[in-house]
Short mmCIF file of C-alpha atoms in Angstrom, two decimals:
data_model
loop_
_atom_site.label_atom_id
_atom_site.label_comp_id
_atom_site.label_asym_id
_atom_site.label_seq_id
_atom_site.Cartn_x
_atom_site.Cartn_y
_atom_site.Cartn_z
CA MET A 1367 30.22 -31.99 -161.40
CA SER A 1368 33.76 -31.18 -160.28
CA ASP A 1369 32.77 -27.56 -159.70
CA ALA A 1370 29.60 -28.46 -157.79
CA LEU A 1371 29.27 -27.99 -154.04
CA LEU A 1372 27.83 -31.03 -152.27
CA ALA A 1373 26.92 -31.45 -148.60
CA ARG A 1374 25.45 -34.65 -147.18
CA ASP A 1375 23.74 -35.22 -143.80
CA LEU A 1376 25.56 -32.44 -141.95
CA VAL A 1377 25.15 -32.44 -138.18
CA ARG A 1378 26.61 -29.70 -135.98
CA THR A 1379 26.08 -29.18 -132.28
CA LEU A 1380 27.20 -25.99 -130.56
CA GLY A 1381 27.13 -26.19 -126.78
CA ALA A 1382 24.00 -28.08 -125.79
CA ARG A 1383 22.06 -27.16 -128.94
CA ARG A 1384 21.98 -29.08 -132.20
CA VAL A 1385 22.11 -26.30 -134.76
CA LEU A 1386 22.10 -28.48 -137.88
CA ASP A 1387 20.55 -31.93 -137.92
CA GLY A 1388 21.14 -33.92 -141.09
CA VAL A 1389 21.24 -31.04 -143.59
CA SER A 1390 22.07 -31.87 -147.22
CA LEU A 1391 22.67 -29.47 -150.08
CA THR A 1392 23.55 -29.76 -153.76
CA ALA A 1393 24.66 -26.63 -155.63
CA ALA A 1394 25.64 -26.96 -159.29
CA PRO A 1395 27.39 -24.23 -161.28
CA GLY A 1396 24.95 -21.54 -162.32
CA HIS A 1397 22.78 -21.98 -159.22
CA ARG A 1398 22.58 -19.16 -156.68
CA ILE A 1399 21.16 -20.48 -153.44
CA GLY A 1400 19.87 -18.27 -150.63
CA LEU A 1401 19.84 -19.48 -147.03
CA ILE A 1402 17.04 -18.01 -144.92
CA GLY A 1403 15.62 -18.59 -141.45
CA GLU A 1404 15.39 -17.13 -137.98
CA ASN A 1405 18.49 -15.99 -136.13
CA GLY A 1406 20.08 -19.14 -134.79
CA ALA A 1407 18.63 -21.41 -137.50
CA GLY A 1408 22.16 -22.29 -138.61
CA LYS A 1409 22.75 -20.18 -141.74
CA SER A 1410 26.23 -18.97 -140.77
CA THR A 1411 27.10 -22.37 -139.30
CA LEU A 1412 26.19 -24.07 -142.58
CA LEU A 1413 28.30 -21.58 -144.56
CA ARG A 1414 31.29 -22.24 -142.32
CA LEU A 1415 30.90 -25.99 -142.82
CA LEU A 1416 30.59 -25.58 -146.58
CA ALA A 1417 33.70 -23.36 -146.61
CA GLY A 1418 35.71 -25.82 -144.53
CA VAL A 1419 36.52 -23.34 -141.75
CA ASP A 1420 34.48 -25.50 -139.35
CA ARG A 1421 34.03 -29.27 -139.24
CA PRO A 1422 30.70 -31.09 -138.90
CA ASP A 1423 30.09 -33.57 -136.10
CA SER A 1424 29.02 -35.95 -138.86
CA GLY A 1425 28.35 -35.76 -142.56
CA ALA A 1426 30.58 -34.71 -145.44
CA VAL A 1427 31.20 -31.79 -147.81
CA ILE A 1428 32.67 -31.96 -151.32
CA ARG A 1429 33.73 -28.52 -152.50
CA PRO A 1430 35.56 -27.07 -155.51
CA ALA A 1431 39.21 -26.28 -154.94
CA ASP A 1432 38.59 -22.70 -156.07
CA LEU A 1433 36.25 -21.46 -153.34
CA GLY A 1434 35.80 -18.00 -151.84
CA PHE A 1435 34.17 -17.24 -148.49
CA LEU A 1436 33.12 -13.79 -147.27
CA HIS A 1437 34.48 -13.74 -143.73
CA GLN A 1438 33.11 -11.43 -141.09
CA GLU A 1439 36.66 -10.09 -140.76
CA LEU A 1440 39.33 -9.86 -143.42
CA PRO A 1441 42.03 -12.55 -143.10
CA PHE A 1442 44.75 -9.87 -143.12
CA ALA A 1443 46.73 -8.12 -140.40
CA GLY A 1444 45.60 -4.64 -139.42
CA ASP A 1445 48.72 -3.04 -140.90
CA SER A 1446 48.02 -4.59 -144.32
CA THR A 1447 46.88 -2.12 -146.95
CA ILE A 1448 44.07 -2.08 -149.50
CA ALA A 1449 46.77 -2.64 -152.13
CA ASP A 1450 47.81 -5.84 -150.31
CA VAL A 1451 44.23 -7.14 -150.41
CA LEU A 1452 43.88 -6.31 -154.09
CA ASP A 1453 47.21 -7.93 -154.97
CA ASP A 1454 46.04 -11.11 -153.26
CA ALA A 1455 42.68 -10.98 -155.08
CA LEU A 1456 44.41 -10.43 -158.44
CA ARG A 1457 47.11 -13.04 -157.88
CA GLU A 1458 45.22 -15.86 -159.62
CA ALA A 1459 44.30 -13.71 -162.65
CA ARG A 1460 47.89 -12.55 -162.99
CA THR A 1461 49.09 -16.14 -162.65
CA ASP A 1462 46.66 -17.12 -165.44
CA LEU A 1463 48.13 -14.52 -167.78
CA ALA A 1464 51.74 -15.38 -166.92
CA GLU A 1465 51.09 -19.07 -167.44
CA LEU A 1466 49.35 -18.44 -170.77
CA ASP A 1467 52.38 -16.45 -171.90
CA ARG A 1468 54.69 -19.32 -170.90
CA LEU A 1469 52.51 -21.93 -172.63
CA THR A 1470 52.30 -19.79 -175.77
CA ARG A 1471 56.08 -19.63 -175.99
CA ALA A 1472 56.36 -23.36 -175.34
CA LEU A 1473 53.82 -24.16 -178.05
CA ALA A 1474 55.70 -21.98 -180.53
CA GLU A 1475 58.60 -24.36 -180.09
CA SER A 1476 56.52 -27.57 -179.86
CA PRO A 1477 53.20 -26.95 -181.63
CA GLU A 1478 52.27 -30.66 -181.74
CA ASP A 1479 52.85 -31.35 -178.04
CA ALA A 1480 49.49 -32.79 -176.85
CA ALA A 1481 50.21 -32.17 -173.15
CA LEU A 1482 51.02 -28.51 -173.82
CA LEU A 1483 47.89 -28.08 -175.92
CA GLU A 1484 45.74 -29.60 -173.17
CA ALA A 1485 47.34 -27.41 -170.49
CA TYR A 1486 46.89 -24.32 -172.66
CA GLY A 1487 43.20 -25.09 -173.25
CA ALA A 1488 42.51 -25.65 -169.53
CA ARG A 1489 44.32 -22.45 -168.53
CA LEU A 1490 42.53 -20.48 -171.27
CA ASP A 1491 39.12 -21.68 -170.02
CA GLN A 1492 40.06 -20.68 -166.49
CA ALA A 1493 41.29 -17.25 -167.56
CA GLN A 1494 38.10 -16.63 -169.51
CA GLN A 1495 35.95 -17.62 -166.53
CA ARG A 1496 37.89 -15.24 -164.28
CA GLU A 1497 38.04 -12.52 -166.94
CA SER A 1498 41.74 -12.41 -166.16
CA TRP A 1499 42.72 -10.03 -168.99
CA ASP A 1500 40.39 -7.38 -167.56
CA ALA A 1501 40.97 -8.09 -163.87
CA ASP A 1502 42.92 -4.96 -162.93
CA ARG A 1503 40.44 -2.63 -164.61
CA ARG A 1504 37.50 -4.51 -163.10
CA ALA A 1505 39.09 -4.23 -159.66
CA GLU A 1506 39.04 -0.43 -159.88
CA ILE A 1507 35.45 -0.46 -161.15
CA ILE A 1508 34.34 -2.76 -158.33
CA LEU A 1509 36.00 -0.59 -155.68
CA ASP A 1510 34.37 2.50 -157.13
CA ARG A 1511 30.89 0.93 -157.33
CA LEU A 1512 31.19 -0.23 -153.72
CA GLY A 1513 31.93 3.32 -152.58
CA LEU A 1514 35.66 2.86 -152.11
CA GLY A 1515 36.96 4.57 -155.23
CA GLY A 1516 38.28 7.58 -153.36
CA VAL A 1517 40.06 5.63 -150.64
CA PRO A 1518 43.87 5.54 -151.22
CA HIS A 1519 45.20 2.04 -151.81
CA GLY A 1520 47.93 2.74 -149.28
CA ARG A 1521 45.44 3.03 -146.40
CA SER A 1522 45.86 0.35 -143.74
CA LEU A 1523 42.92 -1.90 -142.94
CA ALA A 1524 43.09 -0.85 -139.29
CA SER A 1525 42.37 2.75 -140.32
CA LEU A 1526 39.13 1.81 -142.12
CA SER A 1527 35.66 1.58 -140.60
CA GLY A 1528 34.02 -1.80 -140.13
CA GLY A 1529 31.74 -1.12 -143.08
CA GLN A 1530 34.69 -0.23 -145.32
CA ARG A 1531 36.55 -3.40 -144.34
CA GLY A 1532 33.45 -5.44 -145.15
CA ARG A 1533 33.20 -3.83 -148.58
CA ILE A 1534 36.92 -4.44 -149.23
CA ALA A 1535 36.41 -8.14 -148.43
CA LEU A 1536 33.43 -8.32 -150.79
CA ALA A 1537 35.33 -6.46 -153.52
CA ALA A 1538 38.22 -8.93 -153.27
CA LEU A 1539 35.89 -11.88 -153.89
CA LEU A 1540 34.13 -10.19 -156.80
CA VAL A 1541 37.52 -9.51 -158.35
CA ARG A 1542 38.62 -13.13 -157.89
CA ARG A 1543 35.42 -14.70 -159.33
CA PRO A 1544 36.03 -18.12 -157.73
CA ALA A 1545 34.24 -21.28 -158.93
CA ALA A 1546 32.19 -21.31 -155.70
CA LEU A 1547 31.32 -18.23 -153.69
CA LEU A 1548 29.93 -18.30 -150.12
CA LEU A 1549 28.59 -15.02 -148.75
CA ASP A 1550 27.30 -14.15 -145.28
CA GLU A 1551 25.08 -11.03 -145.31
CA PRO A 1552 26.88 -9.42 -148.28
CA THR A 1553 24.63 -6.33 -148.49
CA ASN A 1554 25.41 -5.16 -144.96
CA HIS A 1555 27.01 -1.71 -145.20
CA LEU A 1556 25.93 -1.24 -148.85
CA ASP A 1557 23.81 1.60 -150.17
CA ASP A 1558 21.18 1.01 -152.87
CA ALA A 1559 23.49 1.53 -155.84
CA ALA A 1560 26.18 -0.74 -154.40
CA ALA A 1561 23.64 -3.47 -153.58
CA VAL A 1562 22.24 -3.38 -157.13
CA PHE A 1563 25.79 -3.58 -158.50
CA VAL A 1564 26.56 -6.66 -156.38
CA GLU A 1565 23.34 -8.28 -157.57
CA GLU A 1566 24.38 -7.73 -161.19
CA GLU A 1567 27.84 -9.16 -160.52
CA LEU A 1568 26.47 -12.30 -158.88
CA ARG A 1569 23.90 -12.91 -161.60
CA GLY A 1570 26.76 -12.78 -164.10
CA MET A 1571 28.79 -15.48 -162.36
CA THR A 1572 28.84 -18.95 -163.90
CA GLY A 1573 29.87 -20.81 -160.75
CA VAL A 1574 28.10 -21.72 -157.51
CA VAL A 1575 26.84 -18.98 -155.19
CA VAL A 1576 25.48 -19.72 -151.71
CA VAL A 1577 24.42 -16.71 -149.67
CA ALA A 1578 22.86 -16.17 -146.24
CA SER A 1579 20.91 -12.93 -146.15
CA HIS A 1580 18.08 -11.03 -144.48
CA ASP A 1581 17.85 -8.69 -147.46
CA ARG A 1582 14.59 -9.66 -149.17
CA ALA A 1583 15.14 -7.48 -152.25
CA PHE A 1584 18.60 -9.04 -152.72
CA LEU A 1585 17.23 -12.59 -152.33
CA ASP A 1586 14.52 -11.86 -154.87
CA ALA A 1587 16.94 -10.34 -157.38
CA VAL A 1588 19.77 -12.89 -157.15
CA CYS A 1589 18.64 -16.33 -156.07
CA THR A 1590 17.58 -19.20 -158.28
CA ASP A 1591 16.69 -21.25 -155.18
CA LEU A 1592 16.05 -20.62 -151.47
CA VAL A 1593 16.69 -23.06 -148.63
CA ASP A 1594 14.64 -22.39 -145.51
CA LEU A 1595 16.43 -23.66 -142.39
CA ASP A 1596 13.51 -22.98 -140.05
CA PRO A 1597 11.78 -26.09 -138.61
CA ALA A 1598 9.68 -27.91 -141.21
CA LEU A 1599 7.88 -31.23 -141.42
CA ASP A 1600 10.61 -32.98 -143.41
CA GLY A 1601 13.59 -30.81 -142.47
CA PRO A 1602 15.03 -27.86 -144.42
CA VAL A 1603 13.01 -27.15 -147.56
CA ARG A 1604 14.37 -25.95 -150.90
CA TYR A 1605 12.23 -23.62 -152.99
CA GLY A 1606 12.74 -22.67 -156.60
CA GLY A 1607 12.79 -18.98 -157.47
CA GLY A 1608 13.38 -15.78 -155.57
CA TYR A 1609 11.83 -14.39 -152.40
CA GLY A 1610 8.45 -13.55 -153.93
CA ALA A 1611 7.98 -17.14 -155.14
CA TYR A 1612 9.12 -18.42 -151.75
CA LEU A 1613 6.47 -16.41 -149.91
CA ALA A 1614 3.64 -17.90 -151.97
CA GLU A 1615 4.89 -21.47 -151.61
CA LYS A 1616 5.65 -21.04 -147.89
CA ARG A 1617 2.08 -19.97 -147.20
CA ALA A 1618 0.73 -22.97 -149.12
CA GLU A 1619 3.14 -25.34 -147.36
CA ARG A 1620 2.15 -24.10 -143.92
CA GLU A 1621 -1.53 -24.57 -144.77
CA ARG A 1622 -0.86 -28.16 -145.93
CA TRP A 1623 1.07 -28.95 -142.76
CA GLU A 1624 -1.65 -27.49 -140.52
CA ARG A 1625 -4.38 -29.32 -142.45
CA ARG A 1626 -2.56 -32.67 -142.27
CA HIS A 1627 -1.93 -32.24 -138.54
CA ALA A 1628 -5.57 -31.29 -137.92
CA GLU A 1629 -6.84 -34.30 -139.89
CA GLU A 1630 -4.58 -36.68 -137.97
CA GLN A 1631 -5.62 -35.18 -134.64
CA GLU A 1632 -9.25 -35.64 -135.61
CA GLU A 1633 -8.59 -39.27 -136.55
CA LEU A 1634 -6.72 -39.81 -133.28
CA GLY A 1635 -9.69 -38.47 -131.34
CA GLU A 1636 -12.10 -40.74 -133.19
CA LEU A 1637 -9.88 -43.79 -132.65
CA ARG A 1638 -9.52 -43.06 -128.94
CA ARG A 1639 -13.30 -42.75 -128.62
CA ALA A 1640 -13.83 -45.93 -130.65
CA VAL A 1641 -11.40 -47.91 -128.51
CA ALA A 1642 -12.96 -46.62 -125.29
CA VAL A 1643 -16.58 -47.24 -126.40
CA THR A 1644 -16.08 -50.69 -127.93
CA ALA A 1645 -13.90 -51.82 -125.04
CA ARG A 1646 -16.65 -50.73 -122.62
CA ARG A 1647 -19.23 -52.66 -124.65
CA VAL A 1648 -17.09 -55.80 -124.54
CA ALA A 1649 -16.80 -55.43 -120.79
CA LEU A 1650 -20.57 -54.94 -120.33
CA ASP A 1651 -21.49 -57.83 -122.62
CA GLY A 1652 -19.23 -60.08 -120.59
CA LEU A 1653 -21.24 -59.35 -117.40
CA ARG A 1654 -24.66 -60.67 -118.46
CA ARG A 1655 -26.75 -62.31 -115.72
CA ASP A 1656 -27.85 -65.95 -116.04
CA ASN A 1657 -31.42 -65.07 -117.01
CA GLU A 1658 -30.06 -62.90 -119.89
CA LYS A 1659 -28.07 -65.73 -121.38
CA MET A 1660 -31.08 -67.53 -122.88
CA GLY A 1661 -30.68 -67.32 -126.65
CA TYR A 1662 -27.38 -65.60 -126.41
CA GLY A 1663 -25.32 -68.67 -127.28
CA HIS A 1664 -23.16 -68.79 -130.34
CA ARG A 1665 -24.55 -65.61 -131.93
CA ALA A 1666 -23.50 -63.57 -128.92
CA GLY A 1667 -20.09 -65.18 -128.98
CA ARG A 1668 -19.60 -64.18 -132.62
CA VAL A 1669 -20.67 -60.58 -131.88
CA GLN A 1670 -18.27 -60.52 -128.94
CA GLN A 1671 -15.43 -61.71 -131.17
CA GLN A 1672 -16.23 -59.08 -133.81
CA ILE A 1673 -16.26 -56.31 -131.23
CA SER A 1674 -13.00 -57.55 -129.73
CA ARG A 1675 -11.45 -57.60 -133.20
CA ARG A 1676 -12.58 -54.03 -133.81
CA VAL A 1677 -11.05 -52.97 -130.50
CA ARG A 1678 -7.77 -54.63 -131.40
CA ASP A 1679 -7.75 -53.10 -134.91
CA ALA A 1680 -8.58 -49.62 -133.60
CA ALA A 1681 -5.98 -49.94 -130.84
CA ARG A 1682 -3.36 -51.06 -133.36
CA ARG A 1683 -4.13 -48.14 -135.69
CA LEU A 1684 -4.16 -45.77 -132.72
CA ALA A 1685 -0.73 -46.95 -131.58
CA GLU A 1686 0.68 -46.56 -135.11
CA LEU A 1687 -0.75 -43.09 -135.54
CA GLU A 1688 0.42 -41.91 -132.10
CA ARG A 1689 3.89 -43.21 -132.90
CA GLU A 1690 4.11 -41.72 -136.40
CA GLN A 1691 1.79 -38.72 -136.21
CA VAL A 1692 2.71 -35.46 -137.87
CA PRO A 1693 3.92 -33.02 -135.19
CA ALA A 1694 2.13 -29.74 -134.79
CA PRO A 1695 3.74 -26.94 -136.82
CA PRO A 1696 5.99 -24.94 -134.48
CA SER A 1697 4.39 -21.69 -133.44
CA PRO A 1698 6.17 -19.04 -135.49
CA LEU A 1699 7.33 -15.82 -133.94
CA ARG A 1700 4.44 -13.42 -134.43
CA PHE A 1701 4.56 -9.66 -134.42
CA ARG A 1702 0.85 -8.96 -134.04
CA PRO A 1703 -0.48 -5.74 -135.59
CA ARG A 1704 -3.03 -5.18 -132.83
CA THR A 1705 -0.17 -4.74 -130.37
CA VAL A 1706 1.13 -1.73 -132.28
CA VAL A 1707 -2.16 -0.13 -133.19
CA ALA A 1708 -3.51 -0.28 -129.65
CA ALA A 1709 -1.16 2.59 -129.00
CA ALA A 1710 -3.23 4.93 -126.88
CA ASP A 1711 -4.51 3.77 -123.52
CA ALA A 1712 -7.39 5.72 -122.04
CA THR A 1713 -4.92 7.81 -120.07
CA LYS A 1714 -2.99 8.69 -123.18
CA ALA A 1715 -6.16 9.67 -124.98
CA ALA A 1716 -7.08 11.88 -122.04
CA GLN A 1717 -3.66 13.52 -122.19
CA ALA A 1718 -4.17 14.24 -125.88
CA ALA A 1719 -7.60 15.78 -125.29
CA ASP A 1720 -6.19 18.00 -122.56
CA SER A 1721 -3.13 19.03 -124.55
CA CYS A 1722 -1.98 22.40 -125.80
CA ASP A 1723 -3.47 21.46 -129.18
CA PRO A 1724 -7.24 21.60 -128.59
CA GLN A 1725 -7.99 20.11 -132.02
CA GLY A 1726 -5.83 17.06 -131.31
CA GLU A 1727 -4.44 17.22 -134.86
CA THR A 1728 -0.69 17.60 -134.27
CA LEU A 1729 1.64 15.59 -132.09
CA LEU A 1730 4.85 17.31 -133.12
CA SER A 1731 5.95 19.96 -135.61
CA LEU A 1732 9.35 21.14 -136.89
CA ARG A 1733 10.10 24.46 -138.57
CA ASP A 1734 13.51 25.37 -140.05
CA VAL A 1735 15.31 22.80 -137.88
CA ARG A 1736 19.08 22.50 -138.26
CA VAL A 1737 21.79 20.32 -136.76
CA PRO A 1738 24.94 21.80 -138.30
CA GLY A 1739 26.64 19.37 -140.66
CA ARG A 1740 24.07 16.66 -140.00
CA LEU A 1741 20.48 17.73 -140.69
CA ALA A 1742 18.47 20.46 -142.38
CA ILE A 1743 14.69 20.18 -142.51
CA ASP A 1744 12.33 23.07 -143.24
CA ARG A 1745 8.96 21.67 -142.22
CA LEU A 1746 7.55 18.46 -140.75
CA ASP A 1747 4.21 17.82 -139.02
CA LEU A 1748 3.15 14.57 -137.36
CA ALA A 1749 -0.47 13.83 -136.50
CA PRO A 1750 -2.04 10.86 -134.68
CA GLY A 1751 -2.20 7.85 -136.99
CA ASP A 1752 0.54 9.07 -139.33
CA ARG A 1753 2.91 6.54 -140.90
CA LEU A 1754 6.08 8.21 -142.18
CA LEU A 1755 9.07 6.65 -143.91
CA VAL A 1756 12.40 8.52 -143.81
CA THR A 1757 14.97 7.59 -146.44
CA GLY A 1758 18.26 8.98 -147.72
CA SER A 1759 21.85 8.03 -148.38
CA ASN A 1760 24.24 7.12 -145.58
CA GLY A 1761 25.08 10.35 -143.77
CA ALA A 1762 21.91 12.15 -144.91
CA GLY A 1763 20.71 12.48 -141.31
CA LYS A 1764 18.03 9.79 -140.87
CA SER A 1765 19.17 8.78 -137.38
CA THR A 1766 19.76 12.43 -136.51
CA LEU A 1767 16.17 13.32 -137.41
CA LEU A 1768 14.81 10.53 -135.21
CA ALA A 1769 16.97 11.70 -132.32
CA VAL A 1770 15.63 15.27 -132.75
CA LEU A 1771 12.04 13.98 -132.86
CA ALA A 1772 12.68 11.97 -129.69
CA GLY A 1773 14.10 15.01 -127.89
CA ARG A 1774 17.48 13.35 -127.43
CA LEU A 1775 19.43 15.81 -129.57
CA ASP A 1776 19.41 19.59 -129.45
CA ALA A 1777 18.75 21.42 -132.70
CA ARG A 1778 18.28 24.96 -133.90
CA GLY A 1779 14.85 26.03 -135.08
CA GLU A 1780 11.29 25.63 -133.83
CA ILE A 1781 10.22 22.29 -132.34
CA ARG A 1782 6.72 22.04 -130.85
CA ARG A 1783 5.53 18.92 -129.01
CA ARG A 1784 2.08 18.21 -127.65
CA ARG A 1785 2.09 18.47 -123.88
CA GLY A 1786 2.63 15.07 -122.27
CA LEU A 1787 3.57 13.45 -125.58
CA THR A 1788 5.00 9.96 -125.04
CA VAL A 1789 7.80 9.01 -127.42
CA GLY A 1790 9.66 5.73 -127.91
CA LEU A 1791 12.85 5.37 -129.97
CA LEU A 1792 14.43 2.17 -131.25
CA THR A 1793 18.07 3.03 -131.97
CA GLN A 1794 20.51 1.04 -134.09
CA ASP A 1795 22.85 0.53 -131.13
CA THR A 1796 20.89 -1.05 -128.31
CA ALA A 1797 22.28 -1.29 -124.78
CA PHE A 1798 20.70 -2.18 -121.43
CA GLU A 1799 21.81 -0.84 -118.04
CA ARG A 1800 21.66 -4.22 -116.29
CA PRO A 1801 23.13 -6.82 -118.68
CA GLU A 1802 23.24 -9.40 -115.89
CA ARG A 1803 19.44 -9.62 -115.77
CA THR A 1804 17.65 -12.20 -117.88
CA VAL A 1805 15.41 -11.28 -120.79
CA ARG A 1806 12.34 -12.16 -118.73
CA GLU A 1807 13.48 -10.10 -115.72
CA THR A 1808 14.34 -7.10 -117.90
CA TYR A 1809 10.94 -7.15 -119.57
CA GLU A 1810 9.08 -7.38 -116.26
CA ARG A 1811 11.16 -4.71 -114.50
CA VAL A 1812 11.01 -2.16 -117.32
CA LEU A 1813 7.27 -2.52 -117.91
CA GLY A 1814 6.19 -3.35 -114.39
CA PRO A 1815 4.49 -6.60 -113.32
CA GLU A 1816 0.97 -5.56 -114.31
CA ARG A 1817 1.80 -4.50 -117.85
CA ALA A 1818 4.16 -7.45 -118.38
CA GLU A 1819 1.37 -9.82 -117.36
CA SER A 1820 -1.25 -8.17 -119.59
CA VAL A 1821 1.10 -8.23 -122.60
CA PRO A 1822 3.27 -11.36 -122.17
CA LEU A 1823 6.62 -11.19 -123.91
CA ARG A 1824 5.98 -14.50 -125.68
CA SER A 1825 2.83 -13.04 -127.27
CA LEU A 1826 4.85 -10.46 -129.20
CA GLY A 1827 6.79 -13.07 -131.14
CA LEU A 1828 10.08 -11.22 -131.01
CA ILE A 1829 11.96 -13.43 -128.53
CA GLY A 1830 11.95 -17.22 -128.77
CA PRO A 1831 10.96 -19.31 -125.71
CA ARG A 1832 14.47 -20.78 -125.37
CA ASP A 1833 15.96 -17.26 -125.06
CA MET A 1834 13.69 -15.97 -122.27
CA ASP A 1835 16.11 -16.91 -119.49
CA LEU A 1836 19.30 -15.79 -121.20
CA ARG A 1837 21.14 -12.88 -119.61
CA VAL A 1838 20.77 -9.71 -121.67
CA GLY A 1839 24.56 -9.46 -121.90
CA GLU A 1840 24.60 -12.86 -123.64
CA LEU A 1841 22.21 -11.80 -126.40
CA SER A 1842 23.30 -11.12 -129.95
CA VAL A 1843 22.94 -7.62 -131.39
CA GLY A 1844 19.79 -8.72 -133.17
CA GLN A 1845 18.27 -10.26 -130.05
CA ARG A 1846 18.93 -7.09 -128.03
CA ARG A 1847 17.22 -4.97 -130.69
CA ARG A 1848 14.21 -7.29 -130.70
CA LEU A 1849 13.96 -7.07 -126.92
CA ALA A 1850 14.08 -3.26 -127.15
CA LEU A 1851 11.36 -3.35 -129.81
CA ALA A 1852 9.26 -5.63 -127.62
CA LEU A 1853 9.48 -3.16 -124.74
CA LEU A 1854 8.29 -0.36 -127.03
CA VAL A 1855 5.31 -2.15 -128.55
CA ALA A 1856 4.18 -3.76 -125.27
CA ASP A 1857 3.46 -0.30 -123.88
CA PRO A 1858 3.22 1.74 -127.08
CA PRO A 1859 3.95 5.47 -127.03
CA GLU A 1860 1.93 8.02 -128.95
CA LEU A 1861 4.95 8.52 -131.24
CA LEU A 1862 7.01 5.45 -132.12
CA LEU A 1863 10.38 6.07 -133.84
CA LEU A 1864 12.14 3.10 -135.44
CA ASP A 1865 15.68 3.33 -136.80
CA GLU A 1866 16.34 0.50 -139.29
CA PRO A 1867 13.83 -1.83 -137.58
CA THR A 1868 14.29 -4.76 -140.00
CA ASN A 1869 18.04 -5.00 -139.34
CA HIS A 1870 18.76 -8.39 -137.74
CA LEU A 1871 15.21 -9.67 -138.33
CA SER A 1872 14.53 -12.75 -140.41
CA PRO A 1873 12.74 -12.12 -143.70
CA ARG A 1874 9.46 -13.52 -142.34
CA LEU A 1875 9.58 -11.43 -139.18
CA SER A 1876 10.32 -8.38 -141.32
CA ASP A 1877 7.22 -9.14 -143.37
CA GLU A 1878 5.11 -9.32 -140.23
CA LEU A 1879 6.62 -6.12 -138.84
CA GLU A 1880 5.70 -4.32 -142.06
CA GLU A 1881 2.15 -5.61 -141.79
CA ALA A 1882 1.99 -4.24 -138.26
CA LEU A 1883 3.35 -0.86 -139.32
CA ARG A 1884 0.76 -0.56 -142.10
CA ALA A 1885 -2.17 -1.14 -139.73
CA ASP A 1886 -4.34 1.85 -138.86
CA GLY A 1887 -4.22 3.13 -135.32
CA PRO A 1888 -4.04 6.22 -133.12
CA GLY A 1889 -0.26 6.11 -132.62
CA ALA A 1890 2.07 7.81 -135.10
CA ILE A 1891 5.02 5.80 -136.42
CA VAL A 1892 8.18 7.13 -138.10
CA VAL A 1893 10.52 4.60 -139.71
CA ALA A 1894 14.02 5.33 -141.00
CA SER A 1895 15.13 2.53 -143.29
CA HIS A 1896 17.43 1.54 -146.14
CA ASP A 1897 15.47 -1.72 -146.58
CA ARG A 1898 14.59 -1.77 -150.28
CA TRP A 1899 11.82 -4.36 -149.90
CA LEU A 1900 10.14 -2.31 -147.16
CA ARG A 1901 10.51 0.94 -149.08
CA ALA A 1902 9.05 -0.50 -152.29
CA ARG A 1903 5.90 -1.56 -150.43
CA TRP A 1904 5.48 1.44 -148.11
CA GLN A 1905 1.97 2.89 -148.17
CA GLY A 1906 2.32 5.90 -145.86
CA GLY A 1907 4.05 9.25 -146.10
CA HIS A 1908 7.64 9.56 -147.29
CA VAL A 1909 10.42 12.06 -146.59
CA ARG A 1910 13.72 11.72 -148.44
CA LEU A 1911 16.63 13.58 -146.89
CA PRO A 1912 19.22 15.03 -149.27
CA ILE A 1913 22.86 14.26 -148.61
#
């Protein structure tokens, strides 16, 4: 198993928090393992330990020499060019071909040399695995399929967007085809066609692939196994199959854990009652008056001994069970559908009834709306209860349409809004005016004390308990977006606009968000998304914007 990737009992503490606690992993060639879990569960940390760019506090990793790791940033200077990156990615393939040429010439002179024959065979196997003869042509195909075909190779990395740099880094690894490939969120910045292409490339690899991803469609298409790093009864759990198989097994596992915990708690309660009752009986039997002791004698002594034995046995079993009991399953983050669908308070309903639309059938309508160079839409009507999905290629105008609907961007054409219409917009770039305030303080100040108390932040399941007292400026991008989403659904508007809402959410939270969005209710919801899993399961209206 020289090309296998092995990790044993990895422990890693960052700051005061133990991120990984005794994690082990075995990945043999041909296995494509997906790492899933909440933000902060340790997916990126584990990848860094596997890659050797970070060291564990304890534990060990055995990795193939030929390993590739998708870094968040390219390991090249800003003035390096795309050609420099490609030359580096093609270096091993070109070395393979040059070495095969040298060995071929040497064998022509010494055809019986066993050492030369062995070296030639090993190099030939390696060149075939890397597809070295076709590497230059494949490099151009990969760049084209990742949307970089028209970018001149002489462009510097500093002149590219973050998304382009990420795709260049991914392209370089796909060109190299290392024996072990570690990828952190590889489908970020990819459109549908590019994501499908990457899936095909990874399925065709014969080596080890370990990938951390929130992309449920990608996980389902690529992975032979999934490792869930969220808290579980016996630590991280490995599941066979893709994301669909994982969902079914995860539900069954949770039910087993809850049932086992409930049974043990019931047994604990019975043991505590038994110890208390029998101990009380022993105490009472030991207080008999003299005139009650006639006939008690040896029989009573035996009964007393039996009761005492039962007390001791029950107390011993109680102590064992209390010491070794199954912990309660951790309360998962929950995005509850009733929070979203309770969109209209009585005041909002009254506003709707007293609006300029006496029938109460239209919240907002667009006619021949144009934002030059960014958006062109002829007609769109939104009514209470509507669920609308907006899709389209990058640059088609999805975010622009949401900004127009929210009234944050001027546009030509006719835009009619119901009088008093309340609108909430979750943007892709989330910022807060007072980053020095904690999450808890921000929630209470934005909503007001009364609303914050009636809809506690913890009840929404979007922010973990340990993050409540973090300053907003210390939050990750994903945590800030979840706080912004929490503020919207805690006091829901009549029109809720969500721009890529599953970005930075764990797969499970994304599932629960989708369930919430599907629920019936008086509020209208418009979602712009590139999430293939969400789009494939969408049950409401759909508008696709042309490029």
